[in-house]
Amino acid sequence: MSPVILVVDDKESFRLNLERYLKQLEYEVVGAGTGEDAVEIAKKIVPDVILLDLVLPGMNGIEVLKQIKDNHLDSQVIIMTAHGSVRSAVQATKIGAVDYLEKPFDLDKLKITIQQLLEKEKLRREVEYLREEKRGKIKIGMDYVVGRSKNMEYVYDIVAKVARSDTTTVLIQGESGTGKELIANLVHYQSPRAEQAFLEINCAAIPENLLESELFGYEPGAFTGAKRRKLGLLELADGGTLFLDEIGDMHPNVQVKLLRVLETRKFKRVGGTKDVYVNLRIIAATNRDLKEAVRLNEFREDLYYRLNVMPIQLPPLRDRKEDILLVARAFLDERSKAVGRTIRGFTEAAKKVMLEYNWPGNIRELKNVIERAVILCSGSEIGPEHLFLDTATIPIEIESHPSTDTILALSEETESTGIYLDENTPVHVRLPEKGMPFNEMMEIAERAIVEQALALTHGNQVRAAKLVGVSRQSFRYRMNKFGIRSQDIMDSDENDDV
Ligand SMILES: Nc1ncnc2c1ncn2[C@@H]1O[C@H](COP(=O)(O)OP(=O)(O)OP(=O)(O)O)[C@@H](O)[C@H]1O
Ligand SMILES: [Mg+2]
């Protein structure tokens, strides 16, 4: 993902020379000959770096800089100033330019200045990301769990108690989207282990052997390819909490080994002979009925009892109707704030629709519905027409295809078959003839939008997140959810030569 540089200078030969030079250094380069053009382009693509000439016909460089700042574009601006006008360059740094170069300047110097700037910026973003991530989690732990129904009060009560006894194993059960992961976080961040690691692994998503080495680690030579010792999550989470998600799908061989850890608090690395002792809390979650899985001989009974020391059952949203409007309201506030809109609330009709719906996807579904409604609603209140709870008519084009598989593959295909939003085309959805669950369709749309945002911004996650009006964190969450790496987008982009 090459950084994007915007070169602003009215002297065309000078500008083109610079552009050529920077392209050689493998940057993406865009040029502008006037201040007005520069502002327009900057707003559209938010370049990483702007090289800005101060003296321009019409809107001058200082004006351009002000516009960049007023629009909160996080581009780094380097001023290019003619000999003798250093004073205005200094003025520019006061209003937010990061550096200035006196013309004529050495190209090597320019190269180094840009490199250092990008390095520093990358570091700053990483630090900010880590801080944000941490804040996000703590927020989850402190005040972000919404819902005041009797059912949930009971859950919070158990969470508070179990958080304090910090070696107790916790088993969280509930339908998909009921908040199991959130509650696992809550237990950890309210516990004395809060400052230690909270690590998680999805036991359903990876094959048996890999799960085993992820959990227990391995010694060199344990299997072909095991060159160095690798520590497993059990060891890495020592002192903290390990969250085993989807434990109901854990392979039986791994179940036996996990049982031993729970009984003895020790284990051996794969290929190892020495016992490793750990002090950690295990939280497991599943949306399967584990007791039923035991009955069907799909889950070990002994492990079930070991895990079930402190069970937490999360009620489906339809069984805590008191929470629906409360949670909807909280998400509405959060979303409208995030996209800078003031939406007063829901119409009575919208409330009725939400209360009567049965929410198979629980809180996650409600969250998605609200997120979409905020985008679709142009007035000051969300109406039922923005909710699309049980109709397949949503304003996104999904081509009708015979099987789910082809549909899922679509997002990687061309515009003619994919999902696309286009200002000029009235857009609508076509449900495949065989039918398809609402959530799945939304996921396809979501995935395609994430991919498009990344393609449009050449893999720049910050800008992509901005394009779709979500925080970088929540954008990253979606990328992870769909297994999208910005690198992939860039690669395919470059191969296609667009
Ligand atoms: N009480 C709540 N208040 C606010 N947000 C919630 C609440 N419960 C769940 N959420 C949000 O709903 C979404 C789904 O929650 P989570 O991932 O914890 O569900 P889950 O039970 O682990 O689902 P799955 O079984 O599909 O993994 C998350 O975005 C989470 O933040
Ligand atoms: Mg989960």
mmCIF file of N, CA and C in Angstrom, residues 2-87:
data_model
loop_
_atom_site.group_PDB
_atom_site.id
_atom_site.type_symbol
_atom_site.label_atom_id
_atom_site.label_comp_id
_atom_site.label_asym_id
_atom_site.label_seq_id
_atom_site.Cartn_x
_atom_site.Cartn_y
_atom_site.Cartn_z
ATOM 1 N N SER A 2 1.150 1.746 -1.210
ATOM 2 C CA SER A 2 2.065 2.892 -1.249
ATOM 3 C C SER A 2 1.378 4.136 -0.722
ATOM 4 N N PRO A 3 2.125 4.948 -0.007
ATOM 5 C CA PRO A 3 1.583 6.222 0.455
ATOM 6 C C PRO A 3 1.237 7.123 -0.731
ATOM 7 N N VAL A 4 0.249 7.983 -0.533
ATOM 8 C CA VAL A 4 -0.191 8.868 -1.608
ATOM 9 C C VAL A 4 0.317 10.283 -1.346
ATOM 10 N N ILE A 5 0.891 10.898 -2.361
ATOM 11 C CA ILE A 5 1.426 12.260 -2.209
ATOM 12 C C ILE A 5 0.746 13.184 -3.208
ATOM 13 N N LEU A 6 0.294 14.317 -2.720
ATOM 14 C CA LEU A 6 -0.293 15.319 -3.604
ATOM 15 C C LEU A 6 0.707 16.459 -3.767
ATOM 16 N N VAL A 7 1.042 16.772 -5.014
ATOM 17 C CA VAL A 7 1.987 17.856 -5.282
ATOM 18 C C VAL A 7 1.205 19.064 -5.792
ATOM 19 N N VAL A 8 1.319 20.184 -5.074
ATOM 20 C CA VAL A 8 0.578 21.369 -5.482
ATOM 21 C C VAL A 8 1.555 22.471 -5.885
ATOM 22 N N ASP A 9 1.568 22.772 -7.159
ATOM 23 C CA ASP A 9 2.427 23.873 -7.630
ATOM 24 C C ASP A 9 1.883 24.345 -8.968
ATOM 25 N N ASP A 10 1.878 25.668 -9.169
ATOM 26 C CA ASP A 10 1.313 26.174 -10.420
ATOM 27 C C ASP A 10 2.311 26.084 -11.572
ATOM 28 N N LYS A 11 3.602 25.955 -11.229
ATOM 29 C CA LYS A 11 4.572 25.851 -12.330
ATOM 30 C C LYS A 11 4.626 24.416 -12.811
ATOM 31 N N GLU A 12 4.066 24.233 -14.006
ATOM 32 C CA GLU A 12 3.796 22.884 -14.453
ATOM 33 C C GLU A 12 5.053 22.023 -14.612
ATOM 34 N N SER A 13 6.110 22.623 -15.210
ATOM 35 C CA SER A 13 7.299 21.800 -15.461
ATOM 36 C C SER A 13 7.899 21.348 -14.130
ATOM 37 N N PHE A 14 7.926 22.254 -13.159
ATOM 38 C CA PHE A 14 8.456 21.925 -11.841
ATOM 39 C C PHE A 14 7.643 20.805 -11.198
ATOM 40 N N ARG A 15 6.306 20.983 -11.298
ATOM 41 C CA ARG A 15 5.418 20.007 -10.670
ATOM 42 C C ARG A 15 5.578 18.622 -11.315
ATOM 43 N N LEU A 16 5.601 18.622 -12.650
ATOM 44 C CA LEU A 16 5.700 17.332 -13.340
ATOM 45 C C LEU A 16 7.012 16.630 -13.020
ATOM 46 N N ASN A 17 8.083 17.430 -12.912
ATOM 47 C CA ASN A 17 9.369 16.848 -12.522
ATOM 48 C C ASN A 17 9.292 16.168 -11.169
ATOM 49 N N LEU A 18 8.713 16.904 -10.226
ATOM 50 C CA LEU A 18 8.570 16.344 -8.881
ATOM 51 C C LEU A 18 7.737 15.072 -8.911
ATOM 52 N N GLU A 19 6.619 15.136 -9.644
ATOM 53 C CA GLU A 19 5.735 13.979 -9.713
ATOM 54 C C GLU A 19 6.497 12.764 -10.242
ATOM 55 N N ARG A 20 7.270 13.007 -11.302
ATOM 56 C CA ARG A 20 8.015 11.907 -11.910
ATOM 57 C C ARG A 20 8.993 11.323 -10.905
ATOM 58 N N TYR A 21 9.677 12.188 -10.210
ATOM 59 C CA TYR A 21 10.668 11.735 -9.242
ATOM 60 C C TYR A 21 10.012 10.902 -8.129
ATOM 61 N N LEU A 22 8.896 11.403 -7.629
ATOM 62 C CA LEU A 22 8.237 10.705 -6.509
ATOM 63 C C LEU A 22 7.651 9.364 -6.958
ATOM 64 N N LYS A 23 7.171 9.342 -8.199
ATOM 65 C CA LYS A 23 6.642 8.070 -8.729
ATOM 66 C C LYS A 23 7.751 7.029 -8.784
ATOM 67 N N GLN A 24 8.947 7.487 -9.163
ATOM 68 C CA GLN A 24 10.094 6.584 -9.191
ATOM 69 C C GLN A 24 10.337 5.962 -7.821
ATOM 70 N N LEU A 25 10.045 6.729 -6.789
ATOM 71 C CA LEU A 25 10.248 6.222 -5.429
ATOM 72 C C LEU A 25 9.067 5.354 -4.997
ATOM 73 N N GLU A 26 8.187 5.059 -5.957
ATOM 74 C CA GLU A 26 7.062 4.162 -5.733
ATOM 75 C C GLU A 26 5.969 4.737 -4.850
ATOM 76 N N TYR A 27 5.833 6.025 -4.850
ATOM 77 C CA TYR A 27 4.673 6.618 -4.202
ATOM 78 C C TYR A 27 3.568 6.744 -5.233
ATOM 79 N N GLU A 28 2.342 6.818 -4.735
ATOM 80 C CA GLU A 28 1.238 7.181 -5.613
ATOM 81 C C GLU A 28 1.237 8.699 -5.652
ATOM 82 N N VAL A 29 1.235 9.290 -6.837
ATOM 83 C CA VAL A 29 1.366 10.735 -6.886
ATOM 84 C C VAL A 29 0.228 11.368 -7.673
ATOM 85 N N VAL A 30 -0.303 12.452 -7.103
ATOM 86 C CA VAL A 30 -1.342 13.207 -7.785
ATOM 87 C C VAL A 30 -0.880 14.651 -7.807
ATOM 88 N N GLY A 31 -1.220 15.377 -8.866
ATOM 89 C CA GLY A 31 -0.788 16.761 -8.939
ATOM 90 C C GLY A 31 -1.959 17.732 -8.989
ATOM 91 N N ALA A 32 -1.729 18.972 -8.561
ATOM 92 C CA ALA A 32 -2.749 20.015 -8.681
ATOM 93 C C ALA A 32 -2.050 21.322 -9.000
ATOM 94 N N GLY A 33 -2.636 22.098 -9.915
ATOM 95 C CA GLY A 33 -2.002 23.341 -10.334
ATOM 96 C C GLY A 33 -2.572 24.575 -9.663
ATOM 97 N N THR A 34 -3.721 24.409 -8.970
ATOM 98 C CA THR A 34 -4.302 25.550 -8.267
ATOM 99 C C THR A 34 -4.700 25.129 -6.852
ATOM 100 N N GLY A 35 -4.865 26.120 -5.999
ATOM 101 C CA GLY A 35 -5.269 25.848 -4.617
ATOM 102 C C GLY A 35 -6.643 25.194 -4.565
ATOM 103 N N GLU A 36 -7.538 25.680 -5.408
ATOM 104 C CA GLU A 36 -8.900 25.142 -5.420
ATOM 105 C C GLU A 36 -8.883 23.648 -5.747
ATOM 106 N N ASP A 37 -8.133 23.303 -6.813
ATOM 107 C CA ASP A 37 -8.028 21.882 -7.192
ATOM 108 C C ASP A 37 -7.440 21.074 -6.043
ATOM 109 N N ALA A 38 -6.416 21.663 -5.416
ATOM 110 C CA ALA A 38 -5.727 20.940 -4.351
ATOM 111 C C ALA A 38 -6.703 20.573 -3.240
ATOM 112 N N VAL A 39 -7.534 21.549 -2.840
ATOM 113 C CA VAL A 39 -8.467 21.299 -1.737
ATOM 114 C C VAL A 39 -9.458 20.207 -2.134
ATOM 115 N N GLU A 40 -9.933 20.319 -3.362
ATOM 116 C CA GLU A 40 -10.924 19.334 -3.810
ATOM 117 C C GLU A 40 -10.343 17.923 -3.820
ATOM 118 N N ILE A 41 -9.151 17.815 -4.367
ATOM 119 C CA ILE A 41 -8.526 16.488 -4.428
ATOM 120 C C ILE A 41 -8.234 15.974 -3.016
ATOM 121 N N ALA A 42 -7.704 16.876 -2.178
ATOM 122 C CA ALA A 42 -7.335 16.458 -0.821
ATOM 123 C C ALA A 42 -8.554 15.917 -0.079
ATOM 124 N N LYS A 43 -9.695 16.582 -0.257
ATOM 125 C CA LYS A 43 -10.905 16.134 0.426
ATOM 126 C C LYS A 43 -11.304 14.750 -0.056
ATOM 127 N N LYS A 44 -11.105 14.538 -1.341
ATOM 128 C CA LYS A 44 -11.537 13.263 -1.920
ATOM 129 C C LYS A 44 -10.629 12.119 -1.501
ATOM 130 N N ILE A 45 -9.321 12.317 -1.598
ATOM 131 C CA ILE A 45 -8.446 11.155 -1.380
ATOM 132 C C ILE A 45 -7.646 11.210 -0.085
ATOM 133 N N VAL A 46 -7.684 12.305 0.637
ATOM 134 C CA VAL A 46 -6.871 12.469 1.842
ATOM 135 C C VAL A 46 -5.478 11.855 1.669
ATOM 136 N N PRO A 47 -4.610 12.591 0.945
ATOM 137 C CA PRO A 47 -3.262 12.052 0.716
ATOM 138 C C PRO A 47 -2.488 11.923 2.024
ATOM 139 N N ASP A 48 -1.480 11.070 2.022
ATOM 140 C CA ASP A 48 -0.663 10.966 3.234
ATOM 141 C C ASP A 48 0.182 12.216 3.394
ATOM 142 N N VAL A 49 0.715 12.684 2.266
ATOM 143 C CA VAL A 49 1.570 13.875 2.323
ATOM 144 C C VAL A 49 1.115 14.853 1.242
ATOM 145 N N ILE A 50 1.135 16.159 1.571
ATOM 146 C CA ILE A 50 0.867 17.181 0.561
ATOM 147 C C ILE A 50 2.091 18.083 0.466
ATOM 148 N N LEU A 51 2.638 18.186 -0.725
ATOM 149 C CA LEU A 51 3.731 19.132 -0.952
ATOM 150 C C LEU A 51 3.090 20.388 -1.495
ATOM 151 N N LEU A 52 3.187 21.475 -0.756
ATOM 152 C CA LEU A 52 2.356 22.629 -1.067
ATOM 153 C C LEU A 52 3.177 23.881 -1.334
ATOM 154 N N ASP A 53 3.012 24.420 -2.509
ATOM 155 C CA ASP A 53 3.639 25.692 -2.865
ATOM 156 C C ASP A 53 2.806 26.803 -2.213
ATOM 157 N N LEU A 54 3.465 27.837 -1.722
ATOM 158 C CA LEU A 54 2.683 28.871 -1.032
ATOM 159 C C LEU A 54 2.075 29.878 -1.989
ATOM 160 N N VAL A 55 2.845 30.241 -3.000
ATOM 161 C CA VAL A 55 2.351 31.265 -3.918
ATOM 162 C C VAL A 55 1.612 30.611 -5.082
ATOM 163 N N LEU A 56 0.300 30.742 -5.059
ATOM 164 C CA LEU A 56 -0.517 30.129 -6.107
ATOM 165 C C LEU A 56 -1.489 31.169 -6.614
ATOM 166 N N PRO A 57 -1.867 31.087 -7.880
ATOM 167 C CA PRO A 57 -2.882 32.018 -8.357
ATOM 168 C C PRO A 57 -4.212 31.670 -7.682
ATOM 169 N N GLY A 58 -5.055 32.644 -7.409
ATOM 170 C CA GLY A 58 -6.324 32.356 -6.721
ATOM 171 C C GLY A 58 -6.061 32.020 -5.266
ATOM 172 N N MET A 59 -6.635 30.931 -4.807
ATOM 173 C CA MET A 59 -6.455 30.530 -3.407
ATOM 174 C C MET A 59 -4.982 30.207 -3.142
ATOM 175 N N ASN A 60 -4.362 30.911 -2.191
ATOM 176 C CA ASN A 60 -2.941 30.658 -1.971
ATOM 177 C C ASN A 60 -2.711 29.495 -1.002
ATOM 178 N N GLY A 61 -1.422 29.152 -0.845
ATOM 179 C CA GLY A 61 -1.058 27.981 -0.052
ATOM 180 C C GLY A 61 -1.570 28.011 1.378
ATOM 181 N N ILE A 62 -1.479 29.194 2.013
ATOM 182 C CA ILE A 62 -1.927 29.313 3.407
ATOM 183 C C ILE A 62 -3.428 28.984 3.488
ATOM 184 N N GLU A 63 -4.179 29.494 2.525
ATOM 185 C CA GLU A 63 -5.624 29.211 2.471
ATOM 186 C C GLU A 63 -5.872 27.710 2.343
ATOM 187 N N VAL A 64 -5.102 27.102 1.420
ATOM 188 C CA VAL A 64 -5.258 25.659 1.200
ATOM 189 C C VAL A 64 -5.018 24.917 2.517
ATOM 190 N N LEU A 65 -3.930 25.297 3.185
ATOM 191 C CA LEU A 65 -3.573 24.651 4.435
ATOM 192 C C LEU A 65 -4.713 24.789 5.455
ATOM 193 N N LYS A 66 -5.263 26.001 5.524
ATOM 194 C CA LYS A 66 -6.373 26.225 6.468
ATOM 195 C C LYS A 66 -7.534 25.295 6.154
ATOM 196 N N GLN A 67 -7.842 25.174 4.859
ATOM 197 C CA GLN A 67 -8.948 24.297 4.452
ATOM 198 C C GLN A 67 -8.696 22.843 4.863
ATOM 199 N N ILE A 68 -7.428 22.433 4.676
ATOM 200 C CA ILE A 68 -7.066 21.047 5.034
ATOM 201 C C ILE A 68 -7.325 20.833 6.526
ATOM 202 N N LYS A 69 -6.905 21.815 7.311
ATOM 203 C CA LYS A 69 -7.072 21.700 8.761
ATOM 204 C C LYS A 69 -8.546 21.789 9.148
ATOM 205 N N ASP A 70 -9.258 22.733 8.534
ATOM 206 C CA ASP A 70 -10.678 22.898 8.870
ATOM 207 C C ASP A 70 -11.473 21.640 8.560
ATOM 208 N N ASN A 71 -11.045 20.926 7.529
ATOM 209 C CA ASN A 71 -11.772 19.716 7.154
ATOM 210 C C ASN A 71 -11.252 18.472 7.887
ATOM 211 N N HIS A 72 -10.332 18.707 8.829
ATOM 212 C CA HIS A 72 -9.767 17.625 9.633
ATOM 213 C C HIS A 72 -9.178 16.493 8.795
ATOM 214 N N LEU A 73 -8.544 16.844 7.685
ATOM 215 C CA LEU A 73 -7.909 15.811 6.881
ATOM 216 C C LEU A 73 -6.567 15.510 7.544
ATOM 217 N N ASP A 74 -6.289 14.225 7.789
ATOM 218 C CA ASP A 74 -5.021 14.016 8.496
ATOM 219 C C ASP A 74 -3.843 13.808 7.552
ATOM 220 N N SER A 75 -3.746 14.674 6.545
ATOM 221 C CA SER A 75 -2.587 14.672 5.651
ATOM 222 C C SER A 75 -1.476 15.504 6.298
ATOM 223 N N GLN A 76 -0.241 15.116 6.015
ATOM 224 C CA GLN A 76 0.906 15.874 6.508
ATOM 225 C C GLN A 76 1.314 16.864 5.417
ATOM 226 N N VAL A 77 1.386 18.129 5.787
ATOM 227 C CA VAL A 77 1.678 19.132 4.760
ATOM 228 C C VAL A 77 3.115 19.638 4.865
ATOM 229 N N ILE A 78 3.817 19.547 3.750
ATOM 230 C CA ILE A 78 5.162 20.131 3.680
ATOM 231 C C ILE A 78 5.080 21.331 2.740
ATOM 232 N N ILE A 79 5.546 22.469 3.225
ATOM 233 C CA ILE A 79 5.493 23.692 2.424
ATOM 234 C C ILE A 79 6.729 23.786 1.537
ATOM 235 N N MET A 80 6.501 24.179 0.285
ATOM 236 C CA MET A 80 7.645 24.467 -0.585
ATOM 237 C C MET A 80 7.642 25.978 -0.786
ATOM 238 N N THR A 81 8.727 26.586 -0.400
ATOM 239 C CA THR A 81 8.695 28.042 -0.461
ATOM 240 C C THR A 81 9.882 28.589 -1.244
ATOM 241 N N ALA A 82 9.633 29.677 -1.954
ATOM 242 C CA ALA A 82 10.712 30.279 -2.724
ATOM 243 C C ALA A 82 11.686 30.946 -1.772
ATOM 244 N N HIS A 83 12.920 31.058 -2.235
ATOM 245 C CA HIS A 83 13.938 31.690 -1.431
ATOM 246 C C HIS A 83 13.469 33.087 -1.006
ATOM 247 N N GLY A 84 13.619 33.399 0.247
ATOM 248 C CA GLY A 84 13.263 34.751 0.688
ATOM 249 C C GLY A 84 11.884 34.843 1.314
ATOM 250 N N SER A 85 11.037 33.826 1.162
ATOM 251 C CA SER A 85 9.720 33.951 1.783
ATOM 252 C C SER A 85 9.555 32.962 2.932
ATOM 253 N N VAL A 86 10.688 32.759 3.610
ATOM 254 C CA VAL A 86 10.668 31.815 4.724
ATOM 255 C C VAL A 86 9.667 32.239 5.798
ATOM 256 N N ARG A 87 9.425 33.551 5.889
ATOM 257 C CA ARG A 87 8.510 33.998 6.947
ATOM 258 C C ARG A 87 7.113 33.406 6.806
#
